Amino acid sequence: IQVPIYILTSFFTSTIVGLYALPQKFLSLPIVLIGQTIGQVFYQKAVEQVEDPSALAETTISLFRFLFRIGVIPFSVILIFGDTIFGWLFGWEWHQSGVYAQMLSPWLLFVLAGSPISKLFTVLDKQRLGLFFNSILLTTRLLSLLVGALLFNSPSIAIFAFALCSFAYWVFLAFYILHMVKIRITPIILEVILTLTAVIIPMLLVRFFLLNS
C-alpha cells in the first residue's frame, strides 16, 4: 500500500502526496483492523479443518461472503459519491482526495473480502505460490505508477492505473483462493456481479438525479 507514496513523492508535489494519503488512510484503517482480527480467527479455524476439505470450503466461502456483503455498500458509496463526501467532510480543497478514494474503493472492497482468506496459502503450505503472486502484484504496481508518472506526467493516471492493477489482482486472488479449496467459482462470480449491480445502479441513479435537479 505504501508503494504509491514513494513513487508520488519522487515525481510529484507534496500536495499530491497528501491528497492521495488521506483516502488511503481513511479507507485502509477499517480493513486493517477487520482483516487482522478476523484473519487470525479464520487461520486458527482453517488449521483445525485442514483435514476436512468440505468444512474448510464452507468456512472459507462463508467468510468471503460475509466480508463482501458488509463492505459492498460502504465502498460502493465511496465509489459513487466519494468526491462529494470528501469535499463535504474535509473542505472542497480535498475534493480531489475523494476522486482518488473513488479510484481505490473497488480494490479495497476485494482486499476486505479476500485478505483474511489469503491465510490459506500458509495453511495449505503454498507459501511459494503466495510469494509468486505477491511479486507479480509488486511488479505491476510499480509499472503502472511509473507509466502514469513518466509517460503521462499525471498523478491521476498513475493512481488510477495502480488502483486498476490492484483491483484486478485482488479479484483474481480471491477467486483463486476459493478455487484452491474446491469451491465452484462461477456461481460466486455471478453472485458478486449481481450484488454489485443491485447496489451500484440505484446509487448511480441517485447521483444522476442530484446532479440534474
PDB file of C-alpha atoms in Angstrom:
ATOM      1  CA  ILE A   1       0.000   0.000   0.000  1.00  0.00           C
ATOM      2  CA  GLN A   2       2.980   2.349   0.578  1.00  0.00           C
ATOM      3  CA  VAL A   3       4.369   1.893  -2.952  1.00  0.00           C
ATOM      4  CA  PRO A   4       2.383   4.789  -4.480  1.00  0.00           C
ATOM      5  CA  ILE A   5       3.503   7.112  -1.679  1.00  0.00           C
ATOM      6  CA  TYR A   6       7.143   6.580  -2.622  1.00  0.00           C
ATOM      7  CA  ILE A   7       6.506   6.987  -6.350  1.00  0.00           C
ATOM      8  CA  LEU A   8       4.290  10.053  -5.946  1.00  0.00           C
ATOM      9  CA  THR A   9       6.847  11.633  -3.625  1.00  0.00           C
ATOM     10  CA  SER A  10       9.568  11.105  -6.242  1.00  0.00           C
ATOM     11  CA  PHE A  11       7.674  12.571  -9.195  1.00  0.00           C
ATOM     12  CA  PHE A  12       5.041  14.966  -7.865  1.00  0.00           C
ATOM     13  CA  THR A  13       4.482  17.610  -5.213  1.00  0.00           C
ATOM     14  CA  SER A  14       3.800  17.066  -1.529  1.00  0.00           C
ATOM     15  CA  THR A  15       0.270  18.358  -2.149  1.00  0.00           C
ATOM     16  CA  ILE A  16      -0.437  15.441  -4.482  1.00  0.00           C
ATOM     17  CA  VAL A  17       1.014  13.007  -1.955  1.00  0.00           C
ATOM     18  CA  GLY A  18      -1.234  14.444   0.750  1.00  0.00           C
ATOM     19  CA  LEU A  19      -4.308  14.240  -1.462  1.00  0.00           C
ATOM     20  CA  TYR A  20      -3.602  10.552  -2.033  1.00  0.00           C
ATOM     21  CA  ALA A  21      -2.539   9.718   1.530  1.00  0.00           C
ATOM     22  CA  LEU A  22      -5.800  10.924   3.093  1.00  0.00           C
ATOM     23  CA  PRO A  23      -8.173   8.488   1.322  1.00  0.00           C
ATOM     24  CA  GLN A  24      -5.622   5.693   1.583  1.00  0.00           C
ATOM     25  CA  LYS A  25      -5.528   6.007   5.372  1.00  0.00           C
ATOM     26  CA  PHE A  26      -9.250   6.748   5.631  1.00  0.00           C
ATOM     27  CA  LEU A  27     -10.256   3.626   3.690  1.00  0.00           C
ATOM     28  CA  SER A  28      -7.480   1.263   4.753  1.00  0.00           C
ATOM     29  CA  LEU A  29      -7.802   1.597   8.533  1.00  0.00           C
ATOM     30  CA  PRO A  30     -11.044  -0.410   8.928  1.00  0.00           C
ATOM     31  CA  ILE A  31      -9.701  -3.045   6.532  1.00  0.00           C
ATOM     32  CA  VAL A  32      -6.550  -3.479   8.592  1.00  0.00           C
ATOM     33  CA  LEU A  33      -8.498  -3.718  11.860  1.00  0.00           C
ATOM     34  CA  ILE A  34     -11.061  -6.171  10.494  1.00  0.00           C
ATOM     35  CA  GLY A  35      -8.525  -8.157   8.495  1.00  0.00           C
ATOM     36  CA  GLN A  36      -6.154  -8.709  11.403  1.00  0.00           C
ATOM     37  CA  THR A  37      -8.875  -9.727  13.839  1.00  0.00           C
ATOM     38  CA  ILE A  38     -10.953 -11.933  11.553  1.00  0.00           C
ATOM     39  CA  GLY A  39      -7.920 -13.234   9.682  1.00  0.00           C
ATOM     40  CA  GLN A  40      -6.375 -14.648  12.836  1.00  0.00           C
ATOM     41  CA  VAL A  41      -9.625 -16.337  13.851  1.00  0.00           C
ATOM     42  CA  PHE A  42     -10.014 -17.758  10.343  1.00  0.00           C
ATOM     43  CA  TYR A  43      -6.437 -19.034  10.354  1.00  0.00           C
ATOM     44  CA  GLN A  44      -6.936 -20.946  13.598  1.00  0.00           C
ATOM     45  CA  LYS A  45     -10.168 -22.475  12.351  1.00  0.00           C
ATOM     46  CA  ALA A  46      -8.658 -23.342   8.967  1.00  0.00           C
ATOM     47  CA  VAL A  47      -5.768 -25.166  10.659  1.00  0.00           C
ATOM     48  CA  GLU A  48      -8.306 -27.232  12.586  1.00  0.00           C
ATOM     49  CA  GLN A  49     -10.261 -28.036   9.410  1.00  0.00           C
ATOM     50  CA  VAL A  50      -7.380 -28.659   7.024  1.00  0.00           C
ATOM     51  CA  GLU A  51      -8.056 -32.411   7.116  1.00  0.00           C
ATOM     52  CA  ASP A  52     -11.754 -31.829   6.390  1.00  0.00           C
ATOM     53  CA  PRO A  53     -11.907 -30.194   2.928  1.00  0.00           C
ATOM     54  CA  SER A  54     -15.682 -29.735   2.862  1.00  0.00           C
ATOM     55  CA  ALA A  55     -15.699 -27.964   6.223  1.00  0.00           C
ATOM     56  CA  LEU A  56     -12.763 -25.782   5.191  1.00  0.00           C
ATOM     57  CA  ALA A  57     -14.503 -24.858   1.942  1.00  0.00           C
ATOM     58  CA  GLU A  58     -17.691 -23.931   3.794  1.00  0.00           C
ATOM     59  CA  THR A  59     -15.803 -21.787   6.304  1.00  0.00           C
ATOM     60  CA  THR A  60     -13.888 -20.046   3.518  1.00  0.00           C
ATOM     61  CA  ILE A  61     -16.870 -19.188   1.328  1.00  0.00           C
ATOM     62  CA  SER A  62     -18.940 -18.120   4.335  1.00  0.00           C
ATOM     63  CA  LEU A  63     -16.252 -15.669   5.423  1.00  0.00           C
ATOM     64  CA  PHE A  64     -15.760 -14.328   1.905  1.00  0.00           C
ATOM     65  CA  ARG A  65     -19.495 -13.759   1.505  1.00  0.00           C
ATOM     66  CA  PHE A  66     -19.793 -12.140   4.930  1.00  0.00           C
ATOM     67  CA  LEU A  67     -16.945  -9.680   4.363  1.00  0.00           C
ATOM     68  CA  PHE A  68     -18.047  -8.869   0.826  1.00  0.00           C
ATOM     69  CA  ARG A  69     -21.590  -8.151   1.967  1.00  0.00           C
ATOM     70  CA  ILE A  70     -20.600  -5.876   4.831  1.00  0.00           C
ATOM     71  CA  GLY A  71     -18.190  -3.993   2.567  1.00  0.00           C
ATOM     72  CA  VAL A  72     -20.155  -3.671  -0.639  1.00  0.00           C
ATOM     73  CA  ILE A  73     -22.457  -0.839   0.457  1.00  0.00           C
ATOM     74  CA  PRO A  74     -19.907   1.478   2.136  1.00  0.00           C
ATOM     75  CA  PHE A  75     -17.320   1.012  -0.608  1.00  0.00           C
ATOM     76  CA  SER A  76     -19.980   1.497  -3.295  1.00  0.00           C
ATOM     77  CA  VAL A  77     -21.000   4.739  -1.587  1.00  0.00           C
ATOM     78  CA  ILE A  78     -17.372   5.891  -1.803  1.00  0.00           C
ATOM     79  CA  LEU A  79     -17.184   4.751  -5.433  1.00  0.00           C
ATOM     80  CA  ILE A  80     -20.213   6.812  -6.464  1.00  0.00           C
ATOM     81  CA  PHE A  81     -20.167   9.745  -4.026  1.00  0.00           C
ATOM     82  CA  GLY A  82     -16.558   9.836  -2.791  1.00  0.00           C
ATOM     83  CA  ASP A  83     -15.655  13.178  -4.377  1.00  0.00           C
ATOM     84  CA  THR A  84     -18.667  14.863  -2.802  1.00  0.00           C
ATOM     85  CA  ILE A  85     -18.229  13.159   0.576  1.00  0.00           C
ATOM     86  CA  PHE A  86     -14.575  14.136   0.944  1.00  0.00           C
ATOM     87  CA  GLY A  87     -15.306  17.688  -0.172  1.00  0.00           C
ATOM     88  CA  TRP A  88     -18.079  17.937   2.413  1.00  0.00           C
ATOM     89  CA  LEU A  89     -16.122  16.317   5.265  1.00  0.00           C
ATOM     90  CA  PHE A  90     -12.712  17.920   4.777  1.00  0.00           C
ATOM     91  CA  GLY A  91     -13.393  21.014   2.695  1.00  0.00           C
ATOM     92  CA  TRP A  92     -13.721  21.464  -1.052  1.00  0.00           C
ATOM     93  CA  GLU A  93      -9.946  21.721  -1.467  1.00  0.00           C
ATOM     94  CA  TRP A  94      -9.918  17.978  -0.642  1.00  0.00           C
ATOM     95  CA  HIS A  95     -12.340  17.154  -3.447  1.00  0.00           C
ATOM     96  CA  GLN A  96      -9.521  15.503  -5.435  1.00  0.00           C
ATOM     97  CA  SER A  97      -8.877  13.201  -2.474  1.00  0.00           C
ATOM     98  CA  GLY A  98     -12.436  11.996  -2.916  1.00  0.00           C
ATOM     99  CA  VAL A  99     -11.741  11.303  -6.589  1.00  0.00           C
ATOM    100  CA  TYR A 100      -8.748   9.205  -5.563  1.00  0.00           C
ATOM    101  CA  ALA A 101     -10.940   7.432  -2.998  1.00  0.00           C
ATOM    102  CA  GLN A 102     -13.363   6.561  -5.797  1.00  0.00           C
ATOM    103  CA  MET A 103     -10.486   5.006  -7.729  1.00  0.00           C
ATOM    104  CA  LEU A 104      -9.285   2.986  -4.730  1.00  0.00           C
ATOM    105  CA  SER A 105     -12.627   1.722  -3.420  1.00  0.00           C
ATOM    106  CA  PRO A 106     -13.209  -1.286  -5.762  1.00  0.00           C
ATOM    107  CA  TRP A 107      -9.731  -2.614  -4.972  1.00  0.00           C
ATOM    108  CA  LEU A 108     -10.144  -2.143  -1.225  1.00  0.00           C
ATOM    109  CA  LEU A 109     -13.525  -3.892  -1.242  1.00  0.00           C
ATOM    110  CA  PHE A 110     -11.825  -7.046  -2.507  1.00  0.00           C
ATOM    111  CA  VAL A 111      -8.933  -6.598  -0.099  1.00  0.00           C
ATOM    112  CA  LEU A 112     -11.507  -6.615   2.707  1.00  0.00           C
ATOM    113  CA  ALA A 113     -13.152  -9.780   1.369  1.00  0.00           C
ATOM    114  CA  GLY A 114     -10.014 -11.583   0.242  1.00  0.00           C
ATOM    115  CA  SER A 115      -7.252 -10.691   2.670  1.00  0.00           C
ATOM    116  CA  PRO A 116      -8.333 -12.897   5.617  1.00  0.00           C
ATOM    117  CA  ILE A 117      -8.825 -15.983   3.439  1.00  0.00           C
ATOM    118  CA  SER A 118      -5.393 -15.445   1.866  1.00  0.00           C
ATOM    119  CA  LYS A 119      -4.014 -17.091   5.008  1.00  0.00           C
ATOM    120  CA  LEU A 120      -4.904 -20.335   3.267  1.00  0.00           C
ATOM    121  CA  PHE A 121      -1.605 -20.087   1.389  1.00  0.00           C
ATOM    122  CA  THR A 122       0.055 -20.772   4.733  1.00  0.00           C
ATOM    123  CA  VAL A 123      -2.500 -23.309   5.940  1.00  0.00           C
ATOM    124  CA  LEU A 124      -2.231 -25.329   2.721  1.00  0.00           C
ATOM    125  CA  ASP A 125       1.570 -24.983   2.595  1.00  0.00           C
ATOM    126  CA  LYS A 126       1.510 -22.904  -0.590  1.00  0.00           C
ATOM    127  CA  GLN A 127       3.689 -20.039   0.616  1.00  0.00           C
ATOM    128  CA  ARG A 128       5.838 -20.117  -2.538  1.00  0.00           C
ATOM    129  CA  LEU A 129       2.763 -19.635  -4.688  1.00  0.00           C
ATOM    130  CA  GLY A 130       1.631 -16.777  -2.490  1.00  0.00           C
ATOM    131  CA  LEU A 131       5.081 -15.188  -2.769  1.00  0.00           C
ATOM    132  CA  PHE A 132       4.952 -15.548  -6.546  1.00  0.00           C
ATOM    133  CA  PHE A 133       1.584 -13.792  -6.684  1.00  0.00           C
ATOM    134  CA  ASN A 134       2.875 -11.013  -4.426  1.00  0.00           C
ATOM    135  CA  SER A 135       5.888 -10.484  -6.690  1.00  0.00           C
ATOM    136  CA  ILE A 136       3.548 -10.102  -9.672  1.00  0.00           C
ATOM    137  CA  LEU A 137       1.467  -7.577  -7.738  1.00  0.00           C
ATOM    138  CA  LEU A 138       4.522  -5.520  -6.770  1.00  0.00           C
ATOM    139  CA  THR A 139       5.857  -5.521 -10.334  1.00  0.00           C
ATOM    140  CA  THR A 140       2.574  -4.486 -11.954  1.00  0.00           C
ATOM    141  CA  ARG A 141       2.009  -1.788  -9.337  1.00  0.00           C
ATOM    142  CA  LEU A 142       5.437  -0.286  -9.923  1.00  0.00           C
ATOM    143  CA  LEU A 143       4.987  -0.379 -13.699  1.00  0.00           C
ATOM    144  CA  SER A 144       1.525   1.178 -13.556  1.00  0.00           C
ATOM    145  CA  LEU A 145       2.718   4.027 -11.332  1.00  0.00           C
ATOM    146  CA  LEU A 146       5.806   4.659 -13.453  1.00  0.00           C
ATOM    147  CA  VAL A 147       3.754   4.707 -16.658  1.00  0.00           C
ATOM    148  CA  GLY A 148       1.459   7.336 -15.175  1.00  0.00           C
ATOM    149  CA  ALA A 149       4.365   9.375 -13.822  1.00  0.00           C
ATOM    150  CA  LEU A 150       6.898   9.097 -16.645  1.00  0.00           C
ATOM    151  CA  LEU A 151       4.788   8.755 -19.785  1.00  0.00           C
ATOM    152  CA  PHE A 152       1.801  10.909 -18.843  1.00  0.00           C
ATOM    153  CA  ASN A 153       3.208  13.067 -16.021  1.00  0.00           C
ATOM    154  CA  SER A 154      -0.193  12.668 -14.386  1.00  0.00           C
ATOM    155  CA  PRO A 155      -0.796  11.678 -10.769  1.00  0.00           C
ATOM    156  CA  SER A 156      -4.414  10.830 -11.569  1.00  0.00           C
ATOM    157  CA  ILE A 157      -3.408   8.394 -14.318  1.00  0.00           C
ATOM    158  CA  ALA A 158      -0.726   6.892 -12.083  1.00  0.00           C
ATOM    159  CA  ILE A 159      -3.142   6.372  -9.189  1.00  0.00           C
ATOM    160  CA  PHE A 160      -5.903   5.067 -11.458  1.00  0.00           C
ATOM    161  CA  ALA A 161      -3.529   2.571 -13.109  1.00  0.00           C
ATOM    162  CA  PHE A 162      -2.253   1.490  -9.691  1.00  0.00           C
ATOM    163  CA  ALA A 163      -5.808   1.024  -8.392  1.00  0.00           C
ATOM    164  CA  LEU A 164      -6.873  -0.871 -11.520  1.00  0.00           C
ATOM    165  CA  CYS A 165      -3.934  -3.300 -11.286  1.00  0.00           C
ATOM    166  CA  SER A 166      -4.549  -3.795  -7.577  1.00  0.00           C
ATOM    167  CA  PHE A 167      -8.253  -4.397  -8.175  1.00  0.00           C
ATOM    168  CA  ALA A 168      -7.604  -6.960 -10.919  1.00  0.00           C
ATOM    169  CA  TYR A 169      -5.059  -8.742  -8.723  1.00  0.00           C
ATOM    170  CA  TRP A 170      -7.318  -8.998  -5.673  1.00  0.00           C
ATOM    171  CA  VAL A 171     -10.316 -10.141  -7.707  1.00  0.00           C
ATOM    172  CA  PHE A 172      -8.164 -12.861  -9.244  1.00  0.00           C
ATOM    173  CA  LEU A 173      -6.601 -13.787  -5.904  1.00  0.00           C
ATOM    174  CA  ALA A 174      -9.907 -14.024  -4.050  1.00  0.00           C
ATOM    175  CA  PHE A 175     -11.440 -16.352  -6.627  1.00  0.00           C
ATOM    176  CA  TYR A 176      -8.242 -18.351  -6.959  1.00  0.00           C
ATOM    177  CA  ILE A 177      -8.257 -18.982  -3.212  1.00  0.00           C
ATOM    178  CA  LEU A 178     -11.867 -20.147  -3.406  1.00  0.00           C
ATOM    179  CA  HIS A 179     -10.839 -22.444  -6.249  1.00  0.00           C
ATOM    180  CA  MET A 180      -7.971 -23.805  -4.113  1.00  0.00           C
ATOM    181  CA  VAL A 181     -10.472 -25.183  -1.597  1.00  0.00           C
ATOM    182  CA  LYS A 182     -12.595 -26.736  -4.366  1.00  0.00           C
ATOM    183  CA  ILE A 183     -15.373 -24.159  -4.416  1.00  0.00           C
ATOM    184  CA  ARG A 184     -17.148 -23.711  -7.752  1.00  0.00           C
ATOM    185  CA  ILE A 185     -16.343 -20.107  -8.518  1.00  0.00           C
ATOM    186  CA  THR A 186     -18.749 -19.471 -11.411  1.00  0.00           C
ATOM    187  CA  PRO A 187     -21.826 -19.151  -9.147  1.00  0.00           C
ATOM    188  CA  ILE A 188     -19.828 -16.955  -6.759  1.00  0.00           C
ATOM    189  CA  ILE A 189     -18.713 -14.665  -9.605  1.00  0.00           C
ATOM    190  CA  LEU A 190     -22.327 -14.307 -10.728  1.00  0.00           C
ATOM    191  CA  GLU A 191     -23.397 -13.627  -7.153  1.00  0.00           C
ATOM    192  CA  VAL A 192     -20.778 -10.899  -6.809  1.00  0.00           C
ATOM    193  CA  ILE A 193     -21.730  -9.292 -10.128  1.00  0.00           C
ATOM    194  CA  LEU A 194     -25.441  -9.320  -9.294  1.00  0.00           C
ATOM    195  CA  THR A 195     -24.816  -7.882  -5.843  1.00  0.00           C
ATOM    196  CA  LEU A 196     -22.644  -5.087  -7.214  1.00  0.00           C
ATOM    197  CA  THR A 197     -25.219  -4.333  -9.897  1.00  0.00           C
ATOM    198  CA  ALA A 198     -28.074  -4.219  -7.395  1.00  0.00           C
ATOM    199  CA  VAL A 199     -26.134  -1.864  -5.122  1.00  0.00           C
ATOM    200  CA  ILE A 200     -24.389   0.426  -7.606  1.00  0.00           C
ATOM    201  CA  ILE A 201     -27.125   1.104 -10.177  1.00  0.00           C
ATOM    202  CA  PRO A 202     -29.540   2.743  -7.677  1.00  0.00           C
ATOM    203  CA  MET A 203     -26.657   4.888  -6.376  1.00  0.00           C
ATOM    204  CA  LEU A 204     -25.779   5.961  -9.905  1.00  0.00           C
ATOM    205  CA  LEU A 205     -29.407   6.959 -10.490  1.00  0.00           C
ATOM    206  CA  VAL A 206     -29.402   8.958  -7.258  1.00  0.00           C
ATOM    207  CA  ARG A 207     -26.214  10.757  -8.280  1.00  0.00           C
ATOM    208  CA  PHE A 208     -27.604  11.475 -11.735  1.00  0.00           C
ATOM    209  CA  PHE A 209     -30.802  12.855 -10.197  1.00  0.00           C
ATOM    210  CA  LEU A 210     -28.900  15.052  -7.728  1.00  0.00           C
ATOM    211  CA  LEU A 211     -26.600  16.442 -10.417  1.00  0.00           C
ATOM    212  CA  ASN A 212     -29.521  17.277 -12.684  1.00  0.00           C
ATOM    213  CA  SER A 213     -32.037  18.527 -10.136  1.00  0.00           C
TER     214      SER A 213
END
